[in-house]
Tab-separated table of C-alpha atoms and ligand atoms in Angstrom:
chain	number	residue	atom	x	y	z
Z	6	UNK	CA	-8.865	11.433	-3.651
Z	7	UNK	CA	-6.367	8.579	-4.149
Z	8	UNK	CA	-5.053	5.980	-1.804
Z	9	UNK	CA	-2.957	4.626	-4.595
Z	10	UNK	CA	-2.583	1.132	-5.853
Z	11	UNK	CA	-4.537	-1.330	-3.534
Z	12	UNK	CA	-5.028	-5.030	-3.387
Z	13	UNK	CA	-8.332	-6.472	-2.252
Z	14	UNK	CA	-8.775	-6.090	1.384
Z	15	UNK	CA	-9.543	-9.710	2.164
Z	16	UNK	CA	-7.178	-11.260	-0.383
Z	17	UNK	CA	-4.684	-12.871	2.145
Z	18	UNK	CA	-2.325	-14.931	-0.082
Z	19	UNK	CA	0.346	-17.386	-0.233
Z	20	UNK	CA	4.122	-16.662	-1.262
Z	21	UNK	CA	3.574	-18.341	-4.579
Z	22	UNK	CA	0.878	-15.953	-5.577
Z	23	UNK	CA	2.832	-12.670	-4.631
Z	24	UNK	CA	3.740	-12.215	-8.459
Z	25	UNK	CA	0.180	-12.468	-9.689
Z	26	UNK	CA	-1.277	-10.317	-7.162
Z	27	UNK	CA	-4.374	-8.207	-8.343
Z	28	UNK	CA	-4.364	-4.460	-7.630
Z	29	UNK	CA	-6.701	-1.640	-8.535
Z	30	UNK	CA	-6.782	2.296	-7.874
Z	31	UNK	CA	-8.424	3.031	-4.623
Z	32	UNK	CA	-9.911	6.422	-5.433
Z	33	UNK	CA	-13.053	7.544	-3.525
Z	34	UNK	CA	-15.081	10.610	-4.602
Z	35	UNK	CA	-18.101	12.459	-3.104
Z	36	UNK	CA	-21.248	12.835	-5.341
Z	37	UNK	CA	-22.652	16.241	-4.855
Z	38	UNK	CA	-25.839	15.148	-6.465
Z	39	UNK	CA	-26.916	11.978	-4.333
Z	40	UNK	CA	-24.444	12.677	-1.509
Z	41	UNK	CA	-22.716	9.191	-1.301
Z	42	UNK	CA	-19.119	8.883	-0.792
Z	43	UNK	CA	-18.088	6.237	-3.225
Z	44	UNK	CA	-15.304	4.319	-5.119
Z	45	UNK	CA	-14.751	5.422	-8.684
Z	46	UNK	CA	-13.283	1.935	-9.581
Z	47	UNK	CA	-14.924	-1.017	-8.188
Z	48	UNK	CA	-13.368	-4.504	-8.444
Z	49	UNK	CA	-15.630	-7.197	-9.640
Z	50	UNK	CA	-17.890	-8.538	-6.657
Z	51	UNK	CA	-17.103	-12.117	-7.820
Z	52	UNK	CA	-13.413	-11.442	-7.270
Z	53	UNK	CA	-14.277	-10.449	-3.572
Z	54	UNK	CA	-17.096	-12.792	-2.440
Z	55	UNK	CA	-16.617	-16.387	-3.130
Z	56	UNK	CA	-15.964	-19.845	-1.529
Z	57	UNK	CA	-12.879	-18.678	0.176
Z	58	UNK	CA	-14.268	-15.386	1.676
Z	59	UNK	CA	-12.081	-14.557	4.737
Z	60	UNK	CA	-14.580	-12.653	6.911
Z	61	UNK	CA	-16.674	-14.697	9.326
Z	62	UNK	CA	-19.122	-12.423	11.372
Z	63	UNK	CA	-18.956	-14.767	14.427
Z	64	UNK	CA	-15.230	-14.032	15.173
Z	65	UNK	CA	-16.578	-11.196	17.485
Z	66	UNK	CA	-18.598	-12.201	20.577
Z	67	UNK	CA	-19.717	-8.506	20.846
Z	68	UNK	CA	-21.342	-8.855	17.405
Z	69	UNK	CA	-23.009	-11.975	18.332
Z	70	UNK	CA	-24.674	-10.079	21.178
Z	71	UNK	CA	-25.319	-6.939	19.067
Z	72	UNK	CA	-27.333	-9.161	16.367
Z	73	UNK	CA	-29.289	-10.839	19.072
Z	74	UNK	CA	-30.451	-7.530	20.333
Z	75	UNK	CA	-31.021	-6.333	16.807
Z	76	UNK	CA	-33.298	-9.467	16.291
Z	77	UNK	CA	-35.349	-8.587	19.307
Z	78	UNK	CA	-35.645	-4.913	18.127
Z	79	UNK	CA	-36.928	-5.998	14.869
Z	80	UNK	CA	-39.431	-8.540	16.138
Z	81	UNK	CA	-40.998	-6.310	18.868
Z	82	UNK	CA	-41.166	-3.226	16.678
Z	83	UNK	CA	-42.058	-4.527	13.158
Z	84	UNK	CA	-43.057	-8.207	13.169
Z	85	UNK	CA	-46.705	-8.054	13.940
Z	86	UNK	CA	-47.969	-10.399	11.200
Z	87	UNK	CA	-49.075	-13.805	12.451
Z	88	UNK	CA	-46.552	-15.586	10.023
Z	89	UNK	CA	-43.908	-13.112	9.206
Z	90	UNK	CA	-41.177	-13.456	6.694
Z	91	UNK	CA	-37.901	-12.122	7.067
Z	92	UNK	CA	-35.148	-11.876	4.585
Z	93	UNK	CA	-31.596	-10.894	4.890
Z	94	UNK	CA	-29.033	-9.766	2.380
Z	95	UNK	CA	-25.583	-10.666	3.010
Z	96	UNK	CA	-26.353	-13.096	6.005
Z	97	UNK	CA	-22.764	-14.368	6.040
Z	98	UNK	CA	-22.468	-17.236	8.758
Z	99	UNK	CA	-26.006	-16.688	10.065
Z	100	UNK	CA	-25.114	-14.419	12.957
Z	101	UNK	CA	-28.355	-12.484	12.738
Z	102	UNK	CA	-30.889	-14.805	11.087
Z	103	UNK	CA	-30.279	-17.722	13.553
Z	104	UNK	CA	-32.051	-15.559	16.038
Z	105	UNK	CA	-35.054	-15.619	13.995
Z	106	UNK	CA	-34.462	-19.425	12.780
Z	107	UNK	CA	-34.498	-20.413	16.653
Z	108	UNK	CA	-37.911	-18.809	17.075
Z	109	UNK	CA	-39.348	-20.648	14.135
Z	110	UNK	CA	-39.760	-17.591	12.135
Z	111	UNK	CA	-39.855	-17.915	8.291
Z	112	UNK	CA	-36.663	-16.647	7.037
Z	113	UNK	CA	-34.142	-16.526	4.099
Z	114	UNK	CA	-30.668	-15.476	4.085
Z	115	UNK	CA	-29.049	-14.497	0.744
Z	116	UNK	CA	-25.248	-15.052	0.663
Z	117	UNK	CA	-23.056	-15.419	-2.146
Z	118	UNK	CA	-19.805	-16.620	-0.344
Z	119	UNK	CA	-20.285	-20.364	-0.228
Z	120	UNK	CA	-17.891	-21.003	2.635
Z	121	UNK	CA	-19.687	-18.744	5.030
Z	122	UNK	CA	-23.214	-19.581	3.692
Z	123	UNK	CA	-22.340	-23.174	4.690
Z	124	UNK	CA	-21.536	-22.181	8.351
Z	125	UNK	CA	-25.087	-20.352	8.423
Z	126	UNK	CA	-26.830	-23.695	7.238
Z	127	UNK	CA	-25.089	-25.597	9.921
Z	128	UNK	CA	-26.622	-23.152	12.403
Z	129	UNK	CA	-30.048	-23.837	11.014
Z	130	UNK	CA	-30.270	-20.763	8.814
Z	131	UNK	CA	-32.126	-21.346	5.500
Z	132	UNK	CA	-29.543	-19.854	3.030
Z	133	UNK	CA	-29.447	-19.322	-0.687
Z	134	UNK	CA	-25.881	-18.866	-2.038
Z	135	UNK	CA	-26.347	-16.148	-4.444
Z	136	UNK	CA	-25.812	-12.347	-5.049
Z	137	UNK	CA	-28.995	-10.387	-4.370
Z	138	UNK	CA	-30.290	-8.229	-7.007
Z	139	UNK	CA	-33.660	-7.600	-8.561
Z	140	UNK	CA	-33.621	-10.695	-10.745
Z	141	UNK	CA	-33.184	-12.751	-7.648
Z	142	UNK	CA	-36.000	-10.909	-5.928
Z	143	UNK	CA	-38.430	-11.907	-8.483
Z	144	UNK	CA	-37.638	-15.631	-7.651
Z	145	UNK	CA	-37.798	-15.173	-3.978
Z	146	UNK	CA	-41.093	-13.355	-4.259
Z	147	UNK	CA	-42.547	-16.306	-6.226
Z	148	UNK	CA	-41.152	-18.856	-3.991
Z	149	UNK	CA	-41.498	-17.254	-0.570
Z	150	UNK	CA	-44.101	-14.253	-0.973
Z	151	UNK	CA	-43.695	-10.835	0.139
Z	152	UNK	CA	-41.321	-9.837	3.046
Z	153	UNK	CA	-42.293	-8.231	6.147
Z	154	UNK	CA	-38.719	-7.251	6.907
Z	155	UNK	CA	-35.672	-7.123	4.620
Z	156	UNK	CA	-32.553	-6.851	6.798
Z	157	UNK	CA	-28.910	-6.079	6.007
Z	158	UNK	CA	-25.786	-5.393	8.037
Z	159	UNK	CA	-22.567	-4.275	6.601
Z	160	UNK	CA	-23.461	-5.296	3.073
Z	161	UNK	CA	-25.527	-2.418	1.409
Z	162	UNK	CA	-22.199	-0.486	1.164
Z	163	UNK	CA	-20.829	-3.666	-0.589
Z	164	UNK	CA	-23.406	-3.562	-3.485
Z	165	UNK	CA	-22.366	-1.503	-6.640
Z	166	UNK	CA	-25.798	-1.489	-8.239
Z	167	UNK	CA	-28.160	0.161	-5.604
Z	168	UNK	CA	-30.811	0.764	-8.247
Z	169	UNK	CA	-31.411	-2.947	-8.574
Z	170	UNK	CA	-31.625	-3.240	-4.827
Z	171	UNK	CA	-34.114	-0.275	-4.706
Z	172	UNK	CA	-36.201	-1.991	-7.321
Z	173	UNK	CA	-35.871	-5.440	-5.531
Z	174	UNK	CA	-36.904	-4.052	-2.139
Z	175	UNK	CA	-39.931	-2.277	-3.603
Z	176	UNK	CA	-40.895	-5.501	-5.273
Z	177	UNK	CA	-40.571	-7.633	-2.269
Z	178	UNK	CA	-41.996	-5.777	0.643
Z	179	UNK	CA	-45.355	-6.117	1.989
Z	180	UNK	CA	-47.290	-2.895	2.166
Z	181	UNK	CA	-46.231	-2.315	5.861
Z	182	UNK	CA	-42.966	-3.957	5.237
Z	183	UNK	CA	-39.637	-2.588	6.439
Z	184	UNK	CA	-36.233	-2.458	4.971
Z	185	UNK	CA	-33.635	-2.045	7.668
Z	186	UNK	CA	-29.898	-1.748	7.137
Z	187	UNK	CA	-26.914	-0.773	9.003
Z	188	UNK	CA	-23.542	0.287	7.708
Z	189	UNK	CA	-20.450	2.329	8.652
Z	190	UNK	CA	-21.599	6.009	8.980
Z	191	UNK	CA	-19.949	8.558	6.894
Z	192	UNK	CA	-20.117	11.160	9.616
Z	193	UNK	CA	-17.858	8.928	11.968
Z	194	UNK	CA	-15.562	8.291	9.083
Z	195	UNK	CA	-14.929	11.948	8.509
Z	196	UNK	CA	-14.789	12.834	12.322
Z	197	UNK	CA	-12.321	10.132	13.120
Z	198	UNK	CA	-10.368	10.374	9.810
Z	199	UNK	CA	-11.192	6.575	9.750
Z	200	UNK	CA	-9.970	6.238	6.129
Z	201	UNK	CA	-9.460	2.528	6.650
Z	202	UNK	CA	-13.352	2.082	6.175
Z	203	UNK	CA	-12.512	2.802	2.542
Z	204	UNK	CA	-11.517	-0.396	0.665
Z	205	UNK	CA	-12.853	-2.477	-2.187
Z	206	UNK	CA	-15.808	-3.945	-0.556
Z	207	UNK	CA	-17.046	-0.602	0.856
Z	208	UNK	CA	-18.093	0.735	-2.564
Z	209	UNK	CA	-20.298	3.221	-0.690
Z	210	UNK	CA	-20.248	5.289	2.633
Z	211	UNK	CA	-23.712	6.343	3.566
Z	212	UNK	CA	-25.333	9.269	5.349
Z	213	UNK	CA	-29.017	10.009	6.108
Z	214	UNK	CA	-28.980	12.256	3.166
Z	215	UNK	CA	-27.490	9.639	0.792
Z	216	UNK	CA	-30.056	6.990	1.927
Z	217	UNK	CA	-32.931	9.333	1.398
Z	218	UNK	CA	-31.773	10.182	-2.155
Z	219	UNK	CA	-30.873	6.708	-3.186
Z	220	UNK	CA	-34.221	5.176	-2.333
Z	221	UNK	CA	-36.574	7.948	-3.250
Z	222	UNK	CA	-36.991	6.837	-6.857
Z	223	UNK	CA	-38.273	3.516	-5.618
Z	224	UNK	CA	-41.156	4.827	-3.320
Z	225	UNK	CA	-39.057	4.198	-0.183
Z	226	UNK	CA	-38.649	6.765	2.661
Z	227	UNK	CA	-36.485	6.852	5.742
Z	228	UNK	CA	-38.772	6.580	8.697
Z	229	UNK	CA	-36.274	6.127	11.526
Z	230	UNK	CA	-32.645	5.832	12.177
Z	231	UNK	CA	-30.569	4.800	15.168
Z	232	UNK	CA	-26.842	5.493	15.705
Z	233	UNK	CA	-24.789	2.355	16.487
Z	234	UNK	CA	-21.473	2.116	18.017
Z	235	UNK	CA	-20.478	-1.144	16.112
Z	236	UNK	CA	-17.639	-0.995	13.563
Z	237	UNK	CA	-16.457	2.319	14.624
Z	238	UNK	CA	-19.739	4.038	14.387
Z	239	UNK	CA	-22.475	2.893	12.275
Z	240	UNK	CA	-26.112	3.929	11.422
Z	241	UNK	CA	-29.093	1.778	11.149
Z	242	UNK	CA	-31.591	3.002	8.556
Z	243	UNK	CA	-35.305	2.083	8.566
Z	244	UNK	CA	-37.106	2.454	5.416
Z	245	UNK	CA	-40.708	1.854	4.275
Z	246	UNK	CA	-43.034	2.543	1.494
Z	247	UNK	CA	-44.207	6.226	1.255
Z	248	UNK	CA	-46.852	7.366	3.873
Z	249	UNK	CA	-47.138	3.969	5.690
Z	250	UNK	CA	-45.374	5.247	8.960
Z	251	UNK	CA	-45.023	8.493	10.673
Z	252	UNK	CA	-41.402	9.807	10.056
Z	253	UNK	CA	-39.544	9.650	13.525
Z	254	UNK	CA	-37.912	12.774	14.722
Z	255	UNK	CA	-34.628	10.981	14.603
Z	256	UNK	CA	-34.561	11.395	10.967
Z	257	UNK	CA	-35.029	15.282	10.782
Z	258	UNK	CA	-32.506	15.455	13.553
Z	259	UNK	CA	-29.820	13.598	11.687
Z	260	UNK	CA	-30.502	15.418	8.444
Z	261	UNK	CA	-30.153	18.733	10.319
Z	262	UNK	CA	-26.959	17.451	11.986
Z	263	UNK	CA	-25.559	16.406	8.626
Z	264	UNK	CA	-26.191	19.802	7.367
Z	265	UNK	CA	-24.456	21.574	10.200
Z	266	UNK	CA	-21.302	19.007	9.824
Z	267	UNK	CA	-21.014	20.062	6.231
Z	268	UNK	CA	-21.510	16.600	4.805
Z	269	UNK	CA	-23.073	18.057	1.603
Z	270	UNK	CA	-20.010	20.239	0.964
Z	271	UNK	CA	-16.946	19.555	-1.229
Z	272	UNK	CA	-14.712	21.432	1.158
Z	273	UNK	CA	-15.306	18.890	3.911
Z	274	UNK	CA	-13.927	16.145	1.700
Z	275	UNK	CA	-10.975	18.379	0.764
Z	276	UNK	CA	-10.190	18.724	4.510
Z	277	UNK	CA	-10.791	14.911	4.915
Z	278	UNK	CA	-8.006	14.302	2.341
Z	279	UNK	CA	-5.665	16.401	4.133
Z	280	UNK	CA	-6.467	14.782	7.354
Z	281	UNK	CA	-5.930	11.404	6.031
Z	282	UNK	CA	-2.428	12.603	4.735
Z	283	UNK	CA	-1.469	13.911	8.067
Z	284	UNK	CA	-2.599	10.744	9.708
Z	285	UNK	CA	-0.560	8.664	7.438
Z	286	UNK	CA	2.637	10.781	8.199
Z	287	UNK	CA	2.277	10.775	11.887
Z	288	UNK	CA	1.436	7.031	12.131
Z	289	UNK	CA	4.380	6.058	10.073
Z	290	UNK	CA	6.777	8.288	11.926
Z	291	UNK	CA	5.595	6.881	15.119
Z	292	UNK	CA	6.358	3.370	13.917
Z	293	UNK	CA	9.734	4.291	12.523
Z	294	UNK	CA	10.612	5.897	15.961
Z	295	UNK	CA	9.566	2.735	17.720
Z	296	UNK	CA	11.564	0.449	15.373
Z	297	UNK	CA	14.584	2.750	15.853
Z	298	UNK	CA	14.307	2.296	19.565
Z	299	UNK	CA	14.615	-1.511	18.928
Z	300	UNK	CA	10.956	-2.384	19.512
Z	301	UNK	CA	9.110	-5.453	18.257
Z	302	UNK	CA	5.911	-4.295	16.700
Z	303	UNK	CA	2.990	-6.575	15.868
Z	304	UNK	CA	-0.428	-6.143	14.362
Z	305	UNK	CA	-3.408	-7.090	16.284
Z	306	UNK	CA	-6.161	-8.683	13.895
Z	307	UNK	CA	-5.689	-8.804	10.192
Z	308	UNK	CA	-8.869	-6.786	9.586
Z	309	UNK	CA	-10.072	-5.791	6.032
Z	310	UNK	CA	-9.366	-2.224	7.058
Z	311	UNK	CA	-5.902	-2.848	7.839
Z	312	UNK	CA	-5.310	-3.469	4.129
Z	313	UNK	CA	-5.862	0.271	3.356
Z	314	UNK	CA	-3.766	1.325	6.252
Z	315	UNK	CA	-0.907	-0.837	5.641
Z	316	UNK	CA	-0.771	-0.150	1.786
Z	317	UNK	CA	-1.680	3.675	2.093
Z	318	UNK	CA	1.246	4.012	4.563
Z	319	UNK	CA	3.385	1.587	2.804
Z	320	UNK	CA	4.057	-0.442	5.985
Z	321	UNK	CA	5.843	-3.675	5.396
Z	322	UNK	CA	7.353	-6.431	7.528
Z	323	UNK	CA	10.434	-4.369	8.422
Z	324	UNK	CA	8.058	-2.171	10.535
Z	325	UNK	CA	5.472	-4.733	11.614
Z	326	UNK	CA	6.909	-8.195	12.177
Z	327	UNK	CA	3.674	-10.076	12.037
Z	328	UNK	CA	-0.071	-9.720	12.505
Z	329	UNK	CA	-2.174	-12.357	14.635
Z	330	UNK	CA	-5.709	-13.055	13.864
Z	331	UNK	CA	-8.148	-15.644	15.131
Z	332	UNK	CA	-9.554	-16.464	11.752
Z	333	UNK	CA	-8.130	-19.786	10.577
Z	334	UNK	CA	-8.333	-19.116	6.791
Z	335	UNK	CA	-5.985	-15.994	7.292
Z	336	UNK	CA	-3.287	-17.783	9.312
Z	337	UNK	CA	-0.095	-18.926	7.590
Z	338	UNK	CA	-0.746	-16.415	4.703
Z	339	UNK	CA	0.387	-12.988	4.006
Z	340	UNK	CA	-1.325	-9.530	4.247
Z	341	UNK	CA	-2.461	-8.174	0.843
Z	342	UNK	CA	-0.067	-6.003	-0.886
Z	343	UNK	CA	2.610	-5.388	1.931
Z	344	UNK	CA	2.979	-9.293	2.514
Z	345	UNK	CA	3.305	-9.141	6.444
Z	346	UNK	CA	3.071	-12.657	7.781
Z	347	UNK	CA	-0.419	-13.564	9.523
Z	348	UNK	CA	0.015	-15.787	12.616
Z	349	UNK	CA	-2.621	-17.416	14.904
Z	350	UNK	CA	-3.663	-15.443	18.018
Z	351	UNK	CA	-1.382	-17.649	20.141
Z	352	UNK	CA	1.753	-16.272	18.674
Z	353	UNK	CA	0.739	-12.770	20.082
Z	354	UNK	CA	-0.263	-14.366	23.448
Z	355	UNK	CA	3.038	-16.255	23.731
Z	356	UNK	CA	5.350	-13.585	22.338
Z	357	UNK	CA	3.990	-10.275	23.591
Z	358	UNK	CA	5.585	-7.511	21.314
Z	359	UNK	CA	6.566	-4.092	22.694
Z	360	UNK	CA	3.833	-2.318	20.787
Z	361	UNK	CA	0.609	-3.960	19.408
Z	362	UNK	CA	-0.977	-1.994	16.588
Z	363	UNK	CA	-4.868	-2.440	17.155
Z	364	UNK	CA	-6.047	-2.883	13.623
Z	365	UNK	CA	-9.480	-4.048	14.948
Z	366	UNK	CA	-10.032	-0.726	16.691
Z	367	UNK	CA	-13.737	-1.141	16.072
Z	368	UNK	CA	-13.653	-4.132	18.461
Z	369	UNK	CA	-11.472	-2.158	21.111
Z	370	UNK	CA	-13.975	-2.719	23.958
Z	371	UNK	CA	-14.025	-6.533	23.437
Z	372	UNK	CA	-10.259	-6.831	22.872
Z	373	UNK	CA	-9.154	-4.463	25.874
Z	374	UNK	CA	-11.454	-6.584	28.260
Z	375	UNK	CA	-9.500	-9.857	27.179
Z	376	UNK	CA	-5.934	-8.425	26.984
Z	377	UNK	CA	-5.518	-6.503	30.163
Z	378	UNK	CA	-2.216	-8.659	30.875
Z	379	UNK	CA	-0.457	-7.254	27.703
Z	380	UNK	CA	-0.671	-3.736	29.185
Z	381	UNK	CA	0.125	-4.958	32.527
Z	382	UNK	CA	3.291	-6.420	31.418
Z	383	UNK	CA	4.363	-3.241	29.706
Z	384	UNK	CA	2.940	-3.635	26.370
Z	385	UNK	CA	1.798	-0.464	24.537
Z	386	UNK	CA	-1.212	-0.136	22.194
Z	387	UNK	CA	-1.186	1.924	18.983
Z	388	UNK	CA	-3.914	2.860	16.703
Z	389	UNK	CA	-3.742	5.013	13.535
Z	390	UNK	CA	-6.647	7.001	14.690
Z	391	UNK	CA	-7.539	8.817	17.968
Z	392	UNK	CA	-10.035	6.757	19.765
J	192	LIG	N1	-23.968	-9.266	7.664
J	192	LIG	C1	-22.726	-9.711	8.135
J	192	LIG	C2	-21.655	-9.934	7.089
J	192	LIG	C3	-21.193	-8.635	6.431
J	192	LIG	S1	-19.924	-8.938	5.518
J	192	LIG	C4	-22.162	-8.736	9.253
J	192	LIG	O1	-22.774	-7.634	9.414
J	192	LIG	O2	-21.367	-9.187	9.965
J	192	LIG	C5	-20.729	-8.756	3.825
J	192	LIG	C6	-21.398	-10.065	3.430
J	192	LIG	O3	-22.242	-9.665	2.388
J	192	LIG	C7	-20.331	-11.069	2.885
J	192	LIG	O4	-20.706	-12.214	3.556
J	192	LIG	C8	-20.589	-11.191	1.342
J	192	LIG	O5	-20.398	-12.296	0.761
J	192	LIG	C9	-22.041	-10.652	1.401
J	192	LIG	N2	-22.421	-9.877	-0.053
J	192	LIG	C10	-21.625	-9.168	-0.723
J	192	LIG	N3	-22.425	-8.949	-1.900
J	192	LIG	C11	-23.688	-9.348	-1.780
J	192	LIG	C12	-24.918	-9.305	-2.550
J	192	LIG	N4	-24.929	-8.613	-3.726
J	192	LIG	N5	-25.952	-9.875	-2.106
J	192	LIG	C13	-25.942	-10.461	-0.868
J	192	LIG	N6	-24.849	-10.662	-0.173
J	192	LIG	C14	-23.706	-9.957	-0.659
J	193	LIG	P1	-13.530	-6.750	11.052
J	193	LIG	O1	-12.708	-5.393	11.587
J	193	LIG	O2	-13.427	-6.411	9.477
J	193	LIG	O3	-14.770	-6.984	11.802
J	193	LIG	O4	-12.470	-7.915	11.170
J	193	LIG	C1	-12.075	-8.448	12.247
J	193	LIG	C2	-10.847	-9.262	12.212
J	193	LIG	O5	-10.374	-9.195	13.602
J	193	LIG	C3	-11.241	-10.757	11.938
J	193	LIG	O6	-10.161	-11.234	11.104
J	193	LIG	C4	-11.043	-11.457	13.222
J	193	LIG	C5	-10.057	-10.590	14.134
J	193	LIG	N1	-10.056	-10.582	15.428
J	193	LIG	C6	-9.108	-10.983	16.281
J	193	LIG	O7	-8.144	-11.538	15.675
J	193	LIG	N2	-9.142	-11.032	17.658
J	193	LIG	C7	-10.418	-10.492	18.194
J	193	LIG	O8	-10.498	-10.389	19.416
J	193	LIG	C8	-11.456	-9.985	17.493
J	193	LIG	C9	-12.623	-9.413	17.994
J	193	LIG	C10	-11.187	-9.938	16.062
């Protein structure tokens, strides 16, 4: 299926750069062989992850708590060695690893985006500014030894060459070591028609079937999984070397569930395509109607996901006046492709629009808790999906 010409989701830009903006074709496909939902054209990772990377994990307090809990869970369940070594792929600003660092646990974060890596270091997180792959894994193994836990959150879906990751993980893990990662769950994307989870950085959307198939050739099996409500519906997968652990019943349950949901059938994805087209038409119609009524409409949070929505629906600043966001690096710039101005959060707070489009619908709970006043003053929330 095609979402048309798309800019990079996090390539917020200045006016002077409008004419040289980069576009690619956003065209995902389902692989009937390995069961991953994946992009057919992947922009170069070096164009996406660099010293001006715009996503800082710490912008969500909810995620700070989530990662604290994640660290406790890993420590209690899997870190039984006296001096364990924990490695994280895509450690960003250190939101997860700092919880291990504070307990004096030997750790290493691999993070190619220099600006976020620097913030992690400021939080006491040992960080290597590199892309993780099998070549780097060899160096890590020589320098640090084998890992008791390799962690990753919202990054496995970013890495085009998963074979290299399979090799690297199988090289690095101790015999009883675990590879734990969480990512947006394909089942939720289909259920919610959350097509905005599809963008350049999300090369893949996984399911339990996909994860099983991808890591099988590397002697790794899925031993446990846990559904997470984060990022609009995610799945945490735990993998280990074959036959080291009993397979938890959650794995078989999820595999069966995916079969009953038809995640393996092409017809499911044909239906998804239709649902996306329907969603686009109803969402743009709603915005046009509101505009005709003379409403002022603002976007709440310039998320990566919003780039897909805005460009697929062709929503420009004649419909959405501005988008507010708390991230300094995005403010004063324009949204990728549609060039809607991004203003600081205070602009929203001081000039409530009639309608706010909640692009950060994955942070709804946190945002509703702090924005009660907006609705009390008559403001309306709108999302492109039913929550
Ligand atoms: N784990 C954090 C950050 C997710 S954003 C969280 O869940 O909030 C994805 C991060 O992965 C970015 O910081 C990006 O720079 C990094 N990344 C992308 N490709 C990578 C690779 N090949 N190896 C390691 N990190 C990578
Ligand atoms: P994400 O959906 O990719 O996690 O991006 C979240 C974006 O939303 C990030 O740019 C910060 C912004 N944001 C706000 O502006 N206000 C908020 O309250 C929250 C939670 C996020």
